[in-house]
Coordinates of C-alpha atoms in Angstrom, one line a residue:
X26 CA 13.9 0.9 21.4
X27 CA 12.8 -2.5 23.2
X28 CA 10.1 -0.7 25.4
X29 CA 7.9 0.8 22.4
X30 CA 4.7 2.1 24.2
X31 CA 2.9 2.8 20.8
X32 CA -0.5 1.5 19.9
X33 CA -1.0 2.2 16.5
X34 CA 0.9 2.3 13.1
X35 CA 1.4 5.6 11.3
X36 CA 2.0 3.7 7.8
X37 CA 2.4 0.4 6.5
X38 CA 5.3 -1.7 7.6
X39 CA 7.0 -4.2 5.4
X40 CA 8.3 -5.2 2.0
X41 CA 9.2 -2.4 -0.7
X42 CA 8.0 -2.4 -3.4
X43 CA 4.7 -3.7 -2.3
X44 CA 4.0 -6.9 -4.2
X45 CA 0.2 -6.2 -4.1
X46 CA -2.3 -3.2 -4.1
X47 CA -2.2 -1.0 -1.3
X48 CA -0.5 1.7 0.2
X49 CA 3.1 1.4 -0.1
X50 CA 5.1 0.9 3.4
X51 CA 6.9 4.1 5.0
X52 CA 8.9 2.0 7.0
X53 CA 9.4 4.8 9.6
X54 CA 11.8 3.5 12.6
X55 CA 9.1 4.0 15.3
X56 CA 6.6 1.8 13.3
X57 CA 9.0 -0.9 12.4
X58 CA 10.1 -1.3 16.1
X59 CA 6.6 -1.4 16.9
X60 CA 6.0 -4.2 14.7
X61 CA 9.2 -5.9 15.5
X62 CA 7.9 -5.8 19.5
X63 CA 4.5 -7.1 18.5
X64 CA 6.0 -10.1 16.6
X65 CA 8.3 -10.9 19.3
X66 CA 5.0 -10.8 21.4
X67 CA 3.6 -13.1 19.3
X68 CA 6.3 -15.6 19.3
X69 CA 8.1 -14.6 16.1
X70 CA 11.5 -13.6 17.3
X71 CA 13.2 -10.8 15.3
X72 CA 15.6 -8.0 16.5
X73 CA 13.8 -5.0 17.7
X74 CA 16.0 -2.4 16.3
X75 CA 13.7 -0.1 14.0
X76 CA 15.1 -1.5 10.8
X77 CA 13.0 -2.7 8.1
X78 CA 15.3 -5.7 6.7
X79 CA 14.9 -9.3 5.3
X80 CA 14.5 -10.7 8.8
X81 CA 11.6 -8.7 9.5
X82 CA 9.9 -9.3 5.7
X83 CA 10.5 -13.0 6.6
X84 CA 9.2 -12.8 10.1
X85 CA 5.8 -10.6 8.9
X86 CA 5.3 -13.4 6.1
X87 CA 5.7 -16.2 8.7
X88 CA 3.1 -14.5 10.9
X89 CA 0.7 -14.2 7.9
X90 CA 1.1 -17.9 7.0
X91 CA 1.0 -19.4 10.6
X92 CA -1.2 -17.2 12.3
X93 CA -3.3 -15.6 9.5
X94 CA -3.2 -18.9 7.3
X95 CA -3.0 -16.2 4.0
X96 CA -1.8 -18.3 1.0
X97 CA 0.2 -15.6 -0.3
X98 CA 1.8 -13.4 2.3
X99 CA 3.0 -10.2 1.0
X100 CA 5.2 -9.2 4.0
X101 CA 3.4 -5.9 4.7
X102 CA 1.2 -5.1 8.0
X103 CA -1.4 -2.5 7.2
X104 CA -2.6 0.2 9.6
X105 CA -5.7 -1.2 11.4
X106 CA -5.9 -4.3 9.3
X107 CA -6.3 -8.0 9.8
X108 CA -2.7 -8.4 10.5
X109 CA -1.9 -5.5 12.9
X110 CA -5.3 -6.0 14.8
X111 CA -4.3 -9.6 15.3
X112 CA -0.6 -8.5 16.6
X113 CA -2.4 -5.9 18.8
X114 CA -4.7 -8.8 20.3
X115 CA -2.1 -11.1 21.0
X116 CA 0.1 -8.2 22.8
X117 CA -2.9 -7.2 24.9
X118 CA -4.0 -10.5 25.9
X119 CA -0.1 -11.0 26.9
X120 CA -0.4 -7.9 28.8
X121 CA -3.2 -9.3 31.0

């Protein structure tokens, strides 16, 4: 699963139940693996295994705090929202 070739999420990925308002994460294996791959490309190391676990939630929160400068990270990557767009931009930049 280390070579995920998707560029978009089908549903939110991350902490359930969601700590704030918004759609509840579905955490499909494909979406989770994509987020894991993107986090790794952003320098936040997490296993790429398609499992949404405590390590992934902490990695998402770390990204939200260190890169997005969020004061209250929720541990969720939403479809086409700020965190996902930033992760995608970082990956695109690294791809050349």
